[in-house]
Amino acid sequence: HVRSKDSNVQATFAPELRHPTFFSFDPRYAVYSGWFVPATQITFGDHDAASSRSKSSTASLHIQMLLKRKWSIYIYRSFLVIAVIDLLGLCGFMIFDATDRLNTLLALLLTIVVAMQESLTQSYMTFLGRYSLFGFLFLVLLTVQATFYDHYDAE
């Protein structure tokens, strides 16, 4: 739409169905592939000189983009991997030799630390970071339980 020349001149260009590539966003040039842009809107216009302190008219360009996160990446790459590692920790109780059981649990502890590397680089705690931390603490408790269980079982 275009406004009259008496007030602020504004033109809005929105993608139409017959032009699907109007101002398209190419995901190959995205810095982070965890996001995609389903919609964009570009607005050209100018600001009224009377409302400005400098009494000058300036042109403006407003770009609005709707961003959505690709959540399935995190489900498969992080949640599923940490859940499998924690379940393998429970399978450690099927190993009857105490040394082999502790070796397995310590190897799983190191594995979950490697899986947590993505969430450890952030300076704030996210849901994924809390989930990873609780998975790590779960394996620590399994290791402590296996250690003391063997100690008391021997007496």
mmCIF file of C-alpha atoms in Angstrom:
data_model
loop_
_atom_site.group_PDB
_atom_site.id
_atom_site.type_symbol
_atom_site.label_atom_id
_atom_site.label_comp_id
_atom_site.label_asym_id
_atom_site.label_seq_id
_atom_site.Cartn_x
_atom_site.Cartn_y
_atom_site.Cartn_z
ATOM 1 C CA HIS A 1 0.000 0.000 0.000
ATOM 2 C CA VAL A 2 1.110 3.613 -0.546
ATOM 3 C CA ARG A 3 0.009 6.608 1.514
ATOM 4 C CA SER A 4 -0.705 10.058 0.121
ATOM 5 C CA LYS A 5 2.047 12.681 -0.215
ATOM 6 C CA ASP A 6 0.450 14.930 2.432
ATOM 7 C CA SER A 7 1.509 12.627 5.274
ATOM 8 C CA ASN A 8 4.359 10.174 5.616
ATOM 9 C CA VAL A 9 5.061 8.414 2.358
ATOM 10 C CA GLN A 10 5.100 4.718 2.936
ATOM 11 C CA ALA A 11 5.162 1.778 0.575
ATOM 12 C CA THR A 12 4.810 -1.795 1.768
ATOM 13 C CA PHE A 13 5.938 -4.710 -0.361
ATOM 14 C CA ALA A 14 4.784 -8.109 0.749
ATOM 15 C CA PRO A 15 5.381 -11.385 -1.067
ATOM 16 C CA GLU A 16 2.537 -12.367 -3.330
ATOM 17 C CA LEU A 17 1.540 -15.895 -4.245
ATOM 18 C CA ARG A 18 2.398 -15.336 -7.892
ATOM 19 C CA HIS A 19 5.949 -14.203 -6.977
ATOM 20 C CA PRO A 20 7.241 -16.845 -4.532
ATOM 21 C CA THR A 21 10.871 -15.675 -4.818
ATOM 22 C CA PHE A 22 10.243 -11.989 -3.993
ATOM 23 C CA PHE A 23 12.972 -11.173 -1.450
ATOM 24 C CA SER A 24 13.630 -14.809 -0.728
ATOM 25 C CA PHE A 25 16.095 -15.843 1.951
ATOM 26 C CA ASP A 26 18.688 -18.357 0.808
ATOM 27 C CA PRO A 27 19.483 -20.699 3.745
ATOM 28 C CA ARG A 28 22.841 -21.640 2.203
ATOM 29 C CA TYR A 29 24.202 -18.289 3.346
ATOM 30 C CA ALA A 30 22.870 -18.557 6.896
ATOM 31 C CA VAL A 31 25.458 -18.473 9.648
ATOM 32 C CA TYR A 32 23.558 -20.906 11.856
ATOM 33 C CA SER A 33 21.537 -23.682 10.274
ATOM 34 C CA GLY A 34 19.287 -24.173 13.307
ATOM 35 C CA TRP A 35 16.947 -21.397 12.110
ATOM 36 C CA PHE A 36 14.797 -20.850 9.044
ATOM 37 C CA VAL A 37 12.881 -17.808 7.782
ATOM 38 C CA PRO A 38 9.286 -18.606 6.762
ATOM 39 C CA ALA A 39 8.175 -14.992 6.108
ATOM 40 C CA THR A 40 9.647 -11.552 5.424
ATOM 41 C CA GLN A 41 8.191 -8.077 4.920
ATOM 42 C CA ILE A 42 9.949 -4.975 3.569
ATOM 43 C CA THR A 43 8.608 -1.469 4.156
ATOM 44 C CA PHE A 44 10.048 1.651 2.459
ATOM 45 C CA GLY A 45 9.120 5.102 3.693
ATOM 46 C CA ASP A 46 10.306 8.408 5.073
ATOM 47 C CA HIS A 47 9.935 10.196 8.389
ATOM 48 C CA ASP A 48 8.092 13.474 8.630
ATOM 49 C CA ALA A 49 10.383 16.494 8.963
ATOM 50 C CA ALA A 50 8.016 18.164 11.460
ATOM 51 C CA SER A 51 8.392 15.314 13.966
ATOM 52 C CA SER A 52 12.192 15.392 13.764
ATOM 53 C CA ARG A 53 14.391 17.553 16.023
ATOM 54 C CA SER A 54 16.672 18.393 13.104
ATOM 55 C CA LYS A 55 13.673 19.272 10.900
ATOM 56 C CA SER A 56 15.003 17.052 8.126
ATOM 57 C CA SER A 57 13.249 14.273 6.313
ATOM 58 C CA THR A 58 14.973 10.881 6.322
ATOM 59 C CA ALA A 59 14.283 7.790 4.305
ATOM 60 C CA SER A 60 13.711 4.493 6.068
ATOM 61 C CA LEU A 61 13.775 0.836 5.214
ATOM 62 C CA HIS A 62 12.208 -1.648 7.631
ATOM 63 C CA ILE A 63 12.817 -5.356 7.167
ATOM 64 C CA GLN A 64 10.763 -7.706 9.321
ATOM 65 C CA MET A 65 11.660 -11.385 9.343
ATOM 66 C CA LEU A 66 9.884 -14.205 11.114
ATOM 67 C CA LEU A 67 12.423 -16.711 12.443
ATOM 68 C CA LYS A 68 11.600 -20.235 13.556
ATOM 69 C CA ARG A 69 13.962 -22.633 15.246
ATOM 70 C CA LYS A 70 14.534 -26.103 13.864
ATOM 71 C CA TRP A 71 13.837 -28.005 17.069
ATOM 72 C CA SER A 72 14.259 -31.516 15.667
ATOM 73 C CA ILE A 73 18.041 -31.032 15.518
ATOM 74 C CA TYR A 74 18.190 -30.743 19.306
ATOM 75 C CA ILE A 75 15.914 -33.714 19.900
ATOM 76 C CA TYR A 76 18.027 -36.117 17.864
ATOM 77 C CA ARG A 77 21.473 -34.694 18.519
ATOM 78 C CA SER A 78 21.231 -33.939 22.235
ATOM 79 C CA PHE A 79 18.214 -35.313 24.083
ATOM 80 C CA LEU A 80 18.225 -38.706 22.424
ATOM 81 C CA VAL A 81 21.985 -39.183 22.815
ATOM 82 C CA ILE A 82 21.971 -38.260 26.514
ATOM 83 C CA ALA A 83 18.936 -40.482 27.173
ATOM 84 C CA VAL A 84 20.681 -43.458 25.530
ATOM 85 C CA ILE A 85 23.849 -42.849 27.571
ATOM 86 C CA ASP A 86 21.806 -42.733 30.797
ATOM 87 C CA LEU A 87 19.987 -45.953 29.875
ATOM 88 C CA LEU A 88 23.319 -47.622 29.196
ATOM 89 C CA GLY A 89 24.306 -46.619 32.735
ATOM 90 C CA LEU A 90 21.386 -48.674 34.054
ATOM 91 C CA CYS A 91 22.561 -51.611 31.964
ATOM 92 C CA GLY A 92 25.817 -51.478 33.905
ATOM 93 C CA PHE A 93 24.136 -53.346 36.772
ATOM 94 C CA MET A 94 24.003 -56.440 34.595
ATOM 95 C CA ILE A 95 27.815 -56.583 34.767
ATOM 96 C CA PHE A 96 28.649 -58.691 37.821
ATOM 97 C CA ASP A 97 32.341 -57.844 38.136
ATOM 98 C CA ALA A 98 32.667 -54.621 40.172
ATOM 99 C CA THR A 99 35.763 -53.403 38.331
ATOM 100 C CA ASP A 100 34.191 -53.849 34.912
ATOM 101 C CA ARG A 101 30.994 -52.137 36.090
ATOM 102 C CA LEU A 102 32.895 -49.107 37.405
ATOM 103 C CA ASN A 103 34.982 -48.947 34.221
ATOM 104 C CA THR A 104 31.797 -48.930 32.159
ATOM 105 C CA LEU A 105 30.152 -46.218 34.274
ATOM 106 C CA LEU A 106 33.269 -44.023 34.200
ATOM 107 C CA ALA A 107 33.476 -44.408 30.411
ATOM 108 C CA LEU A 108 29.815 -43.358 30.198
ATOM 109 C CA LEU A 109 30.577 -40.349 32.407
ATOM 110 C CA LEU A 110 33.293 -39.253 29.993
ATOM 111 C CA THR A 111 30.974 -39.863 27.043
ATOM 112 C CA ILE A 112 28.213 -37.693 28.489
ATOM 113 C CA VAL A 113 30.708 -34.889 29.136
ATOM 114 C CA VAL A 114 31.584 -34.962 25.423
ATOM 115 C CA ALA A 115 27.854 -34.925 24.563
ATOM 116 C CA MET A 116 27.378 -31.914 26.866
ATOM 117 C CA GLN A 117 30.048 -29.785 25.136
ATOM 118 C CA GLU A 118 27.470 -27.804 23.134
ATOM 119 C CA SER A 119 25.544 -26.742 26.225
ATOM 120 C CA LEU A 120 28.703 -25.985 28.223
ATOM 121 C CA THR A 121 29.787 -23.190 25.854
ATOM 122 C CA GLN A 122 26.807 -20.991 26.754
ATOM 123 C CA SER A 123 27.088 -18.569 29.663
ATOM 124 C CA TYR A 124 23.498 -19.188 30.799
ATOM 125 C CA MET A 125 21.527 -22.297 31.750
ATOM 126 C CA THR A 126 19.057 -23.526 29.146
ATOM 127 C CA PHE A 127 16.622 -26.418 29.312
ATOM 128 C CA LEU A 128 19.068 -28.510 27.309
ATOM 129 C CA GLY A 129 21.854 -27.578 29.748
ATOM 130 C CA ARG A 130 19.750 -28.601 32.748
ATOM 131 C CA TYR A 131 18.770 -31.859 31.056
ATOM 132 C CA SER A 132 22.427 -32.630 30.324
ATOM 133 C CA LEU A 133 23.461 -31.743 33.871
ATOM 134 C CA PHE A 134 20.796 -34.003 35.397
ATOM 135 C CA GLY A 135 21.870 -36.820 33.061
ATOM 136 C CA PHE A 136 25.462 -36.352 34.237
ATOM 137 C CA LEU A 137 24.404 -36.312 37.913
ATOM 138 C CA PHE A 138 22.332 -39.449 37.330
ATOM 139 C CA LEU A 139 25.435 -41.270 36.074
ATOM 140 C CA VAL A 140 27.463 -39.944 39.017
ATOM 141 C CA LEU A 141 24.851 -41.343 41.428
ATOM 142 C CA LEU A 142 24.897 -44.679 39.600
ATOM 143 C CA THR A 143 28.684 -44.780 39.933
ATOM 144 C CA VAL A 144 28.551 -43.952 43.647
ATOM 145 C CA GLN A 145 25.821 -46.538 44.190
ATOM 146 C CA ALA A 146 27.789 -49.210 42.341
ATOM 147 C CA THR A 147 30.895 -48.428 44.397
ATOM 148 C CA PHE A 148 29.175 -48.602 47.782
ATOM 149 C CA TYR A 149 26.939 -51.499 46.794
ATOM 150 C CA ASP A 150 30.002 -53.629 46.042
ATOM 151 C CA HIS A 151 31.682 -52.451 49.230
ATOM 152 C CA TYR A 152 28.740 -53.404 51.448
ATOM 153 C CA ASP A 153 28.022 -56.541 49.472
ATOM 154 C CA ALA A 154 31.533 -57.799 50.221
ATOM 155 C CA GLU A 155 30.970 -57.510 54.012
#
